[in-house]
C-alpha cells in the first residue's frame, strides 16, 4: 500500500517547480523570544455516522509566542506577507475553466443514466472509417473494442448532442489526467481507464449523484470506507483527487481479478459485481460485455458504450474538429504542506492573498472550508507554489496568528458542524415556488438543492418535500456594512454584459436566485459559449 506521504510527494514532484526562498524582509513580522504554548484540547462530536469518534483539535506542539504580529497595511487593509518571486504567476485560465465546468456533472450524469445505445443520430462519419479507427484502438488497448451499431450510435450522439461538453473536457482533462496516469501505472491498470472519470463525474471532484456517490470516481459511502476514504463532518476524502484515484485503482484491480476482463470490470464498477454475475447467468454463460448487455441494468447498458465513445473521441478529436485550449503547464504549479493547527479557508485567504474559490478548487475534500488538525492524521493544504512560499516563509507567525484568533473566540469548526446539523430543514414546495427562488431564500445554489434531493430536472410539484442545508436564516440575511444587498442588485439589475472569462456558471453565482437554466431560457442559449459584449437578460422580461 502506498502511504499518504508518498502520494503527496509523487503528486508534488510531478507538477511543482523547484524554488528557492530568499531571506524574508524584516518588516514582514516582528519576532520575539519563542516560548512553548500549552493549548487545551478542543473536542467536538462528528455527525451521526461518526458520533462515537472524538476528535481532538489541538495545535502544533511548539508555537512561537503570540507576540508574533502580522500587520495589515493601513492603505490596502490587507496582509502583505513577503516572499521571493520564484515563478511566473499561475495561469488563471485553469481556475476559470474548472469552475465553469462544475455544472457539467449534471449533464453527463443525465446523459449516461438515460443513454439509449440503439437510438440513431445523423453525423458525417463513414462507417468503414469508424471500423478502421476502432480496430486501431483495439490493437493498442486491452479493452474489447469492436464495431457494432450501438457503439456507432453513441459516438455520433456524443459528437452531435454533447460536442460542446466533450470539447471542454479536452481542456479540463489536462488538469487531472497526469495524476490519473501515474496512479494507474502504479497499479498496472490500462491508462485509457482515465476516461472513466469523464463519464463518472465530468472531472468534478465535488460531484454528487442523486444516490450519494461522490467525487471524481463517484464512490458510495460504504465503498469509500472499504478503501480507507475518510468521511466525517469535516472531511470527505472521496473528493480528494489523490486518495480517491488510488482507491479507484484498487477497486478496479479487484474487479479485474474477479472477471479477468476490463469491459466487465467497468460494468461491475457501475452496477456492482453481483449484477454482472446475474447478467452472465441470464445470458447462458456468455462473458463478453456485448453479449450480456441486454441483461444488465439499463444504466449499465449504456455505461461501457459511453466509456468507449469517450475514448474514441479523445483519441480522434482532431479528425472531428475538436480542440481543447492548450496551455504550457498541464496543472497548477502547486505544492502541499501538512497543517499544524486548525485553520480556516477564510484565514488562509486573508493571510496569503489567495482567492477563497481557488482554495476550494485546490482542496476539494474539506467540507466546511476549514482544515482540521487531528492527532494521528495528516491533513494537507495545497497552494500554488508562489503562495506556498509566502505560507512557509511565515509559517510560525501564521500559526501564532491563527492561535490568537482561536483563543479569542470559540473554535469555528465545531460551530460549523453544529450549525449544519441544526439548520437542516425539510421544505414543503408551495404554489409559485421554483428552485431559484428557494435557493435564494436559503442562500444556497440550485445545484446543491438538486444534489441533496436527487433531482434531475428543475420541475417541482406542490407539496413536495425538499431537504435543505441553509447558509443563512430564511427570514433575514445579514449584509456587510456599506455593501449593497446581492438580492437588491438582482432585483434592480435586468442585464449583464458578458466580459472575458465569464461563463453561465460564474454569472449565475453573481446573481442569487438565477440559475444556469434561467439564463439559457431567458436568452435563448443552447450551449455554453458566450461572446464578450453580449448582454444577457437577468429576468423573464422583455427588456
Coordinates of C-alpha atoms in Angstrom, one line a residue:
X1 CA 0.0 0.0 0.0
X2 CA 1.3 3.4 -0.9
X3 CA 1.3 5.7 2.1
X4 CA -0.3 9.2 2.0
X5 CA 3.1 10.9 2.4
X6 CA 4.4 9.2 -0.7
X7 CA 1.3 10.1 -2.6
X8 CA 1.7 13.8 -1.9
X9 CA 5.4 13.5 -2.7
X10 CA 4.7 12.0 -6.1
X11 CA 1.9 14.5 -6.8
X12 CA 4.0 17.5 -5.9
X13 CA 7.0 16.1 -7.7
X14 CA 5.1 15.8 -10.9
X15 CA 3.7 19.3 -11.1
X16 CA 5.6 21.6 -8.8
X17 CA 8.5 23.6 -9.9
X18 CA 11.5 23.8 -7.6
X19 CA 12.0 27.1 -5.9
X20 CA 14.5 28.7 -3.5
X21 CA 13.3 31.0 -0.8
X22 CA 15.2 34.3 -0.2
X23 CA 15.6 35.9 3.2
X24 CA 12.3 37.2 4.4
X25 CA 12.2 41.0 4.6
X26 CA 12.5 42.4 8.1
X27 CA 9.3 44.3 8.1
X28 CA 7.0 41.3 7.4
X29 CA 6.8 40.2 11.0
X30 CA 8.1 41.3 14.4
X31 CA 9.8 38.4 16.2
X32 CA 10.3 37.9 19.9
X33 CA 11.7 35.2 22.1
X34 CA 9.9 31.8 21.4
X35 CA 8.2 30.0 24.3
X36 CA 6.2 26.8 24.3
X37 CA 2.4 27.1 24.4
X38 CA 0.2 24.6 26.2
X39 CA -3.0 24.6 24.3
X40 CA -6.1 23.0 25.7
X41 CA -7.7 20.3 23.6
X42 CA -10.8 21.2 21.8
X43 CA -13.2 18.3 21.3
X44 CA -16.2 18.1 19.1
X45 CA -18.7 15.4 18.1
X46 CA -18.9 14.5 14.4
X47 CA -22.2 13.7 12.6
X48 CA -24.2 10.5 13.3
X49 CA -22.0 8.3 11.2
X50 CA -19.0 9.2 13.4
X51 CA -20.9 10.1 16.6
X52 CA -18.7 7.8 18.7
X53 CA -15.5 9.4 17.3
X54 CA -14.0 12.0 19.5
X55 CA -11.7 14.4 17.5
X56 CA -9.1 16.3 19.4
X57 CA -8.4 19.5 17.7
X58 CA -5.1 20.7 19.0
X59 CA -2.4 23.0 17.7
X60 CA 1.2 22.3 17.0
X61 CA 3.2 21.2 20.0
X62 CA 5.6 24.1 19.9
X63 CA 4.5 27.5 18.6
X64 CA 6.1 30.9 18.9
X65 CA 4.8 33.4 21.4
X66 CA 1.7 35.3 20.3
X67 CA 3.8 38.4 20.2
X68 CA 4.4 37.4 16.6
X69 CA 2.4 40.1 14.8
X70 CA 1.1 40.1 11.3
X71 CA 0.3 43.7 10.3
X72 CA -2.2 44.9 7.8
X73 CA -1.3 47.7 5.5
X74 CA -3.1 50.9 6.6
X75 CA -3.8 51.7 3.0
X76 CA -4.9 48.4 1.5
X77 CA -6.2 46.9 4.7
X78 CA -4.6 43.6 3.6
X79 CA -1.7 41.5 5.0
X80 CA 1.4 41.8 3.0
X81 CA 3.5 38.7 3.7
X82 CA 6.8 38.8 1.8
X83 CA 8.4 36.0 -0.2
X84 CA 10.7 36.0 -3.2
X85 CA 9.3 35.9 -6.7
X86 CA 10.2 32.4 -7.8
X87 CA 7.8 31.6 -10.6
X88 CA 5.6 33.3 -13.1
X89 CA 2.0 33.9 -11.9
X90 CA 0.0 30.8 -12.5
X91 CA -2.4 30.8 -15.4
X92 CA -5.8 31.9 -14.2
X93 CA -7.4 30.2 -17.2
X94 CA -7.3 26.9 -15.2
X95 CA -9.4 28.1 -12.3
X96 CA -12.0 29.8 -14.6
X97 CA -12.1 26.7 -16.8
X98 CA -12.6 24.2 -13.9
X99 CA -15.1 26.4 -12.0
X100 CA -17.1 26.8 -15.3
X101 CA -17.0 23.0 -15.8
X102 CA -18.6 22.2 -12.4
X103 CA -22.2 22.2 -13.6
X104 CA -21.3 19.7 -16.4
X105 CA -21.6 16.8 -14.0
X106 CA -25.4 17.1 -14.1
X107 CA -25.3 17.0 -17.9
X108 CA -23.0 13.9 -18.2
X109 CA -24.9 12.1 -15.4
X110 CA -28.2 12.6 -17.1
X111 CA -26.7 11.5 -20.4
X112 CA -25.1 8.3 -19.2
X113 CA -28.0 7.2 -17.0
X114 CA -30.6 7.7 -19.8
X115 CA -28.4 6.8 -22.8
X116 CA -30.1 4.6 -25.4
X117 CA -27.4 3.0 -27.5
X118 CA -30.0 1.9 -30.0
X119 CA -31.1 5.4 -31.0
X120 CA -29.6 6.6 -34.2
X121 CA -28.1 10.1 -34.9
X122 CA -27.1 11.8 -38.1
X123 CA -23.4 12.7 -38.3
X124 CA -20.9 12.7 -41.2
X125 CA -18.9 9.8 -40.2
X126 CA -18.3 7.0 -42.6
X127 CA -19.0 3.6 -41.1
X128 CA -16.0 1.9 -42.8
X129 CA -13.7 4.7 -41.5
X130 CA -15.1 4.2 -38.0
X131 CA -14.5 0.5 -38.2
X132 CA -10.9 1.1 -39.2
X133 CA -10.3 3.5 -36.3
X134 CA -11.9 1.3 -33.8
X135 CA -9.7 -1.6 -34.9
X136 CA -6.6 0.5 -34.4
X137 CA -7.8 1.4 -30.9
X138 CA -8.5 -2.3 -30.2
X139 CA -4.9 -3.2 -31.1
X140 CA -3.4 -0.8 -28.6
X141 CA -5.7 -1.3 -25.6
X142 CA -6.8 -4.3 -23.5
X143 CA -10.5 -3.3 -23.9
X144 CA -12.6 -5.3 -26.4
X145 CA -13.2 -2.5 -28.9
X146 CA -15.1 -3.9 -31.9
X147 CA -17.5 -2.1 -34.2
X148 CA -21.2 -2.6 -33.6
X149 CA -24.1 -0.3 -34.5
X150 CA -24.9 0.6 -30.8
X151 CA -21.3 1.9 -30.3
X152 CA -21.6 3.9 -33.6
X153 CA -24.9 5.5 -32.3
X154 CA -23.3 6.5 -29.0
X155 CA -20.2 8.0 -30.7
X156 CA -22.4 10.0 -33.1
X157 CA -24.6 11.1 -30.2
X158 CA -21.6 12.5 -28.3
X159 CA -20.3 14.2 -31.5
X160 CA -23.6 16.0 -32.0
X161 CA -25.6 16.4 -28.8
X162 CA -22.6 16.6 -26.4
X163 CA -20.0 18.1 -28.7
X164 CA -19.5 21.2 -26.5
X165 CA -19.1 19.1 -23.4
X166 CA -16.5 16.9 -25.0
X167 CA -14.5 19.9 -26.2
X168 CA -14.4 21.4 -22.7
X169 CA -13.4 18.0 -21.3
X170 CA -10.4 18.1 -23.7
X171 CA -9.2 21.2 -21.9
X172 CA -10.1 20.2 -18.3
X173 CA -8.6 16.7 -18.7
X174 CA -5.1 18.4 -18.7
X175 CA -5.7 19.3 -15.1
X176 CA -6.1 15.7 -13.8
X177 CA -5.0 13.2 -16.4
X178 CA -1.3 13.3 -15.5
X179 CA -2.2 12.3 -11.9
X180 CA -4.6 9.5 -13.1
X181 CA -2.0 8.1 -15.4
X182 CA 0.7 8.0 -12.7
X183 CA -1.6 6.1 -10.3
X184 CA -2.9 3.7 -13.0
X185 CA 0.7 2.9 -14.0
X186 CA 1.5 2.2 -10.3
X187 CA -1.4 -0.4 -10.2
X188 CA -0.8 -1.8 -13.7
X189 CA -4.2 -0.5 -14.9
X190 CA -4.7 0.4 -18.6
X191 CA -4.0 4.2 -18.9
X192 CA -7.2 4.5 -21.0
X193 CA -9.1 4.0 -17.8
X194 CA -8.6 7.7 -17.2
X195 CA -11.6 8.4 -19.5
X196 CA -13.8 6.7 -16.9
X197 CA -13.6 9.8 -14.8
X198 CA -15.3 11.9 -17.5
X199 CA -18.4 9.8 -17.7
X200 CA -18.4 9.4 -13.9
X201 CA -18.0 13.0 -12.8
X202 CA -17.2 15.3 -15.7
X203 CA -13.9 15.8 -13.8
X204 CA -15.7 17.5 -10.9
X205 CA -14.2 16.3 -7.5
X206 CA -17.3 17.7 -5.7
X207 CA -19.8 15.9 -7.9
X208 CA -22.5 14.1 -6.0
X209 CA -25.1 11.9 -7.6
X210 CA -28.8 11.6 -6.6
X211 CA -27.9 8.4 -4.7
X212 CA -25.0 9.9 -2.8
X213 CA -22.0 8.8 -4.9
X214 CA -19.3 11.4 -4.6
X215 CA -16.1 12.7 -6.1
X216 CA -14.2 12.2 -9.4
X217 CA -14.7 8.5 -9.2
X218 CA -18.2 8.5 -7.7
X219 CA -17.7 6.4 -4.6
X220 CA -20.6 5.5 -2.4
X221 CA -20.0 5.9 1.3
X222 CA -19.7 2.2 2.1
X223 CA -17.3 1.5 -0.9
X224 CA -15.2 4.5 0.1
X225 CA -14.8 3.2 3.6
X226 CA -13.7 -0.2 2.2
X227 CA -10.8 1.6 0.6
X228 CA -9.9 3.8 3.6
X229 CA -11.5 7.0 2.3
X230 CA -12.4 9.0 5.4
X231 CA -15.8 10.7 5.5
X232 CA -16.6 12.8 8.6
X233 CA -18.3 16.1 9.3
X234 CA -15.0 17.9 8.3
X235 CA -13.5 15.9 5.5
X236 CA -14.7 13.8 2.6
X237 CA -11.7 12.0 1.1
X238 CA -13.9 10.8 -1.8
X239 CA -13.4 14.3 -3.1
X240 CA -9.6 14.2 -2.6
X241 CA -8.1 13.7 -6.1
X242 CA -5.1 11.7 -4.9
X243 CA -6.7 9.4 -2.4
X244 CA -9.8 8.8 -4.4
X245 CA -7.8 7.9 -7.5
X246 CA -5.7 5.4 -5.6
X247 CA -8.9 3.9 -4.2
X248 CA -10.4 3.7 -7.7
X249 CA -7.3 1.9 -8.9
X250 CA -7.6 -0.6 -6.1
X251 CA -11.3 -1.2 -6.7
X252 CA -10.8 -1.6 -10.5
X253 CA -7.9 -4.0 -9.9
X254 CA -10.1 -6.1 -7.6
X255 CA -12.9 -6.2 -10.2
X256 CA -10.4 -7.3 -12.9
X257 CA -9.2 -10.1 -10.6
X258 CA -12.8 -11.3 -10.4
X259 CA -13.8 -11.2 -14.1
X260 CA -10.4 -11.1 -15.9
X261 CA -11.9 -8.7 -18.4
X262 CA -11.7 -4.9 -18.3
X263 CA -15.1 -4.4 -20.0
X264 CA -16.8 -6.5 -17.3
X265 CA -14.7 -4.7 -14.7
X266 CA -16.1 -1.4 -16.0
X267 CA -19.7 -2.8 -15.9
X268 CA -19.2 -4.0 -12.3
X269 CA -17.7 -0.6 -11.3
X270 CA -21.1 0.9 -12.3
X271 CA -23.6 -1.7 -11.2
X272 CA -21.7 -3.9 -8.8
X273 CA -20.2 -7.4 -9.5
X274 CA -23.5 -9.1 -8.3
X275 CA -25.4 -7.6 -11.2
X276 CA -22.8 -8.6 -13.7
X277 CA -22.8 -12.1 -12.4
X278 CA -26.6 -12.2 -12.8
X279 CA -26.3 -11.0 -16.3
X280 CA -23.8 -13.7 -17.1
X281 CA -26.2 -16.3 -15.8
X282 CA -29.2 -14.9 -17.6
X283 CA -27.3 -14.8 -20.9
X284 CA -26.5 -18.5 -20.6
X285 CA -22.9 -18.1 -19.5
X286 CA -21.6 -15.5 -22.0
X287 CA -18.7 -13.4 -20.7
X288 CA -18.5 -10.8 -23.5
X289 CA -20.0 -7.4 -22.5
X290 CA -21.9 -7.0 -25.7
X291 CA -23.5 -10.5 -25.3
X292 CA -24.7 -9.8 -21.7
X293 CA -25.6 -6.1 -22.2
X294 CA -29.3 -6.7 -22.6
X295 CA -29.3 -8.5 -19.2
X296 CA -27.7 -5.6 -17.3
X297 CA -29.5 -2.7 -15.6
X298 CA -30.5 0.0 -18.1
X299 CA -27.9 2.5 -16.8
X300 CA -25.1 0.0 -17.1
X301 CA -26.2 -1.0 -20.6
X302 CA -25.1 2.5 -21.8
X303 CA -22.2 2.8 -19.4
X304 CA -19.5 0.9 -21.3
X305 CA -20.5 2.3 -24.7
X306 CA -20.3 5.8 -23.2
X307 CA -16.8 5.0 -21.9
X308 CA -15.6 3.6 -25.3
X309 CA -17.2 6.5 -27.2
X310 CA -15.3 9.0 -24.9
X311 CA -12.1 7.1 -25.5
X312 CA -12.7 7.3 -29.3
X313 CA -13.5 11.0 -29.3
X314 CA -10.4 11.8 -27.3
X315 CA -8.1 9.7 -29.5
X316 CA -9.6 11.1 -32.7
X317 CA -10.6 14.6 -31.5
X318 CA -8.6 16.3 -34.2
X319 CA -10.2 14.3 -37.0
X320 CA -13.6 15.6 -35.8
X321 CA -12.5 19.2 -35.4
X322 CA -12.5 19.1 -31.6
X323 CA -9.7 21.0 -30.0
X324 CA -9.2 21.9 -26.3
X325 CA -7.4 25.0 -25.1
X326 CA -3.7 24.2 -25.0
X327 CA -1.5 25.5 -22.2
X328 CA 2.1 25.0 -21.4
X329 CA 1.6 23.7 -17.9
X330 CA -0.8 20.7 -17.5
X331 CA -1.5 21.5 -13.9
X332 CA -1.3 24.4 -11.4
X333 CA 2.2 24.8 -10.2
X334 CA 1.3 23.6 -6.7
X335 CA 2.8 22.2 -3.6
X336 CA 1.4 20.8 -0.3
X337 CA 2.2 21.3 3.4
X338 CA 0.7 19.4 6.3
X339 CA -1.1 21.7 8.6
X340 CA 0.0 22.0 12.2
X341 CA -3.1 23.7 13.5
X342 CA -6.8 24.1 12.8
X343 CA -7.0 26.7 10.1
X344 CA -9.9 28.0 8.0
X345 CA -10.0 28.9 4.4
X346 CA -11.0 32.5 5.4
X347 CA -7.8 32.8 7.4
X348 CA -5.6 31.3 4.7
X349 CA -7.2 33.6 2.0
X350 CA -6.8 36.7 4.1
X351 CA -3.2 36.0 5.2
X352 CA -1.6 34.8 2.0
X353 CA -3.8 36.6 -0.5
X354 CA -5.3 33.7 -2.4
X355 CA -8.9 33.7 -3.6
X356 CA -11.2 31.5 -1.5
X357 CA -12.7 29.9 -4.6
X358 CA -9.3 28.8 -5.7
X359 CA -8.7 27.3 -2.3
X360 CA -11.8 25.3 -2.6
X361 CA -10.8 24.1 -6.1
X362 CA -7.3 23.0 -4.9
X363 CA -8.6 21.5 -1.6
X364 CA -11.9 19.9 -2.5
X365 CA -12.1 17.3 0.3
X366 CA -12.6 19.8 3.1
X367 CA -16.4 20.1 3.6
X368 CA -16.6 23.1 5.9
X369 CA -14.0 25.3 4.3
X370 CA -11.6 24.6 7.1
X371 CA -8.7 22.1 7.6
X372 CA -8.8 20.4 11.0
X373 CA -5.7 19.3 13.0
X374 CA -6.3 15.8 14.4
X375 CA -3.7 13.8 16.3
X376 CA -2.6 10.8 14.3
X377 CA -3.8 12.2 11.0
X378 CA -2.1 14.2 8.3
X379 CA -4.2 16.8 6.6
X380 CA -2.5 18.7 3.8
X381 CA -3.1 22.2 2.4
X382 CA -2.4 22.6 -1.4
X383 CA -1.4 26.0 -2.7
X384 CA 0.2 27.4 -5.8
X385 CA 3.9 27.5 -5.4
X386 CA 4.2 31.3 -5.2
X387 CA 1.6 31.4 -2.5
X388 CA 3.1 28.4 -0.7
X389 CA 6.4 30.4 -0.5
X390 CA 4.5 33.1 1.5
X391 CA 2.9 30.5 3.7
X392 CA 6.1 28.5 4.5
X393 CA 8.2 31.6 5.0
X394 CA 5.7 33.0 7.5
X395 CA 4.5 29.7 8.9
X396 CA 5.3 30.3 12.6
X397 CA 3.7 33.7 12.5
X398 CA 0.6 32.4 10.7
X399 CA 0.0 29.7 13.3
X400 CA 0.6 32.1 16.1
X401 CA -1.9 34.5 14.5
X402 CA -4.4 31.6 14.0
X403 CA -4.0 30.5 17.6
X404 CA -4.6 34.0 18.8
X405 CA -7.8 34.2 16.8
X406 CA -9.0 30.8 18.1
X407 CA -8.3 31.8 21.7
X408 CA -10.3 35.0 21.2
X409 CA -13.4 33.1 20.2
X410 CA -14.8 29.6 20.2
X411 CA -13.3 27.2 17.6
X412 CA -15.2 27.8 14.4
X413 CA -15.1 24.1 13.2
X414 CA -17.5 22.6 15.8
X415 CA -19.8 25.6 15.4
X416 CA -20.0 25.0 11.6
X417 CA -20.8 21.3 12.2
X418 CA -23.4 22.1 14.8
X419 CA -24.9 24.8 12.7
X420 CA -25.1 22.5 9.7
X421 CA -26.9 19.8 11.7
X422 CA -29.3 22.2 13.4
X423 CA -30.1 24.1 10.2
X424 CA -31.1 21.1 8.2
X425 CA -34.7 21.7 7.2
X426 CA -37.5 19.9 5.3
X427 CA -39.1 22.5 3.0
X428 CA -42.6 21.9 1.6
X429 CA -43.0 23.3 -2.0
X430 CA -45.7 25.8 -2.4
X431 CA -47.6 27.3 -5.3
X432 CA -45.3 29.7 -7.2
X433 CA -42.1 28.1 -5.9
X434 CA -39.2 27.3 -8.2
X435 CA -35.6 26.2 -7.5
X436 CA -34.0 29.6 -8.0
X437 CA -36.5 31.2 -5.6
X438 CA -35.9 28.6 -2.9
X439 CA -32.1 28.7 -3.4
X440 CA -32.1 32.5 -2.9
X441 CA -34.2 32.2 0.2
X442 CA -31.8 29.9 1.9
X443 CA -28.5 31.2 0.5
X444 CA -27.6 28.1 -1.4
X445 CA -27.2 27.1 -5.0
X446 CA -29.8 25.4 -7.2
X447 CA -27.3 22.6 -8.0
X448 CA -26.9 21.9 -4.2
X449 CA -30.7 21.6 -3.8
X450 CA -30.8 19.2 -6.7
X451 CA -27.9 17.1 -5.3
X452 CA -29.4 17.0 -1.8
X453 CA -32.7 15.7 -3.2
X454 CA -31.6 13.7 -6.2
X455 CA -33.4 16.0 -8.7
X456 CA -32.5 15.5 -12.3
X457 CA -34.5 18.4 -13.7
X458 CA -35.9 21.7 -12.4
X459 CA -39.6 20.8 -12.1
X460 CA -41.2 20.8 -8.7
X461 CA -44.6 19.7 -7.6
X462 CA -46.7 21.4 -4.9
X463 CA -46.4 19.6 -1.6
X464 CA -43.0 18.1 -2.5
X465 CA -40.6 17.9 0.4
X466 CA -37.0 19.1 -0.1
X467 CA -34.1 18.7 2.3
X468 CA -32.1 21.9 2.5
X469 CA -29.0 22.9 4.5
X470 CA -29.3 26.7 4.6
X471 CA -26.4 29.0 4.8
X472 CA -28.5 31.8 6.3
X473 CA -31.8 32.1 8.1
X474 CA -34.9 32.1 5.8
X475 CA -36.3 35.3 7.4
X476 CA -33.2 37.5 7.4
X477 CA -29.9 38.0 5.7
X478 CA -27.1 39.9 7.4
X479 CA -25.3 42.0 4.9
X480 CA -21.8 43.6 5.4
X481 CA -21.8 47.3 6.3
X482 CA -21.8 49.6 3.3
X483 CA -22.2 46.6 1.0
X484 CA -25.3 46.5 -1.3
X485 CA -27.5 43.5 -0.8
X486 CA -27.0 41.0 -3.6
X487 CA -30.7 40.4 -3.6
X488 CA -31.3 44.1 -4.2
X489 CA -28.7 44.0 -7.0
X490 CA -30.6 41.1 -8.6
X491 CA -34.0 42.8 -8.5
X492 CA -32.7 46.1 -9.8
X493 CA -30.4 44.7 -12.5
X494 CA -32.0 43.3 -15.6
X495 CA -29.0 43.0 -17.9
X496 CA -25.5 41.6 -17.5
X497 CA -22.8 42.4 -20.1
X498 CA -20.6 39.4 -20.7
X499 CA -16.9 40.0 -20.1
X500 CA -13.8 38.0 -21.0
X501 CA -13.7 34.9 -18.7
X502 CA -17.4 34.9 -17.9
X503 CA -19.4 31.7 -18.1
X504 CA -23.0 30.9 -17.4
X505 CA -22.0 29.4 -14.1
X506 CA -19.9 32.4 -12.9
X507 CA -22.7 34.8 -14.0
X508 CA -25.3 32.8 -12.1
X509 CA -23.1 32.9 -9.0
X510 CA -23.2 36.8 -9.1
X511 CA -27.0 36.9 -9.0
X512 CA -28.6 34.8 -6.3
X513 CA -31.8 33.1 -7.4
X514 CA -30.8 32.9 -11.0
X515 CA -29.7 29.5 -12.3
X516 CA -27.9 28.5 -15.5
X517 CA -31.1 27.1 -16.8
X518 CA -32.8 30.5 -16.2
X519 CA -30.1 32.3 -18.2
X520 CA -30.4 29.8 -21.1
X521 CA -34.2 30.1 -21.2
X522 CA -34.4 33.9 -20.9
X523 CA -31.7 34.4 -23.5
X524 CA -32.3 31.6 -25.9
X525 CA -28.9 30.0 -25.3
X526 CA -28.5 26.3 -26.0
X527 CA -24.7 25.8 -25.4
X528 CA -22.2 27.2 -23.0
X529 CA -20.1 29.6 -25.2
X530 CA -20.5 33.3 -24.5
X531 CA -19.2 36.2 -26.6
X532 CA -17.7 39.2 -24.7
X533 CA -20.0 42.2 -25.1
X534 CA -23.2 40.1 -25.2
X535 CA -25.9 41.5 -23.0
X536 CA -27.8 38.8 -21.1
X537 CA -31.3 39.3 -19.6
X538 CA -31.4 38.5 -15.9
X539 CA -35.2 38.1 -15.7
X540 CA -38.1 36.7 -17.6
X541 CA -38.7 40.1 -19.1
X542 CA -38.9 41.9 -22.4
X543 CA -36.1 44.5 -21.7

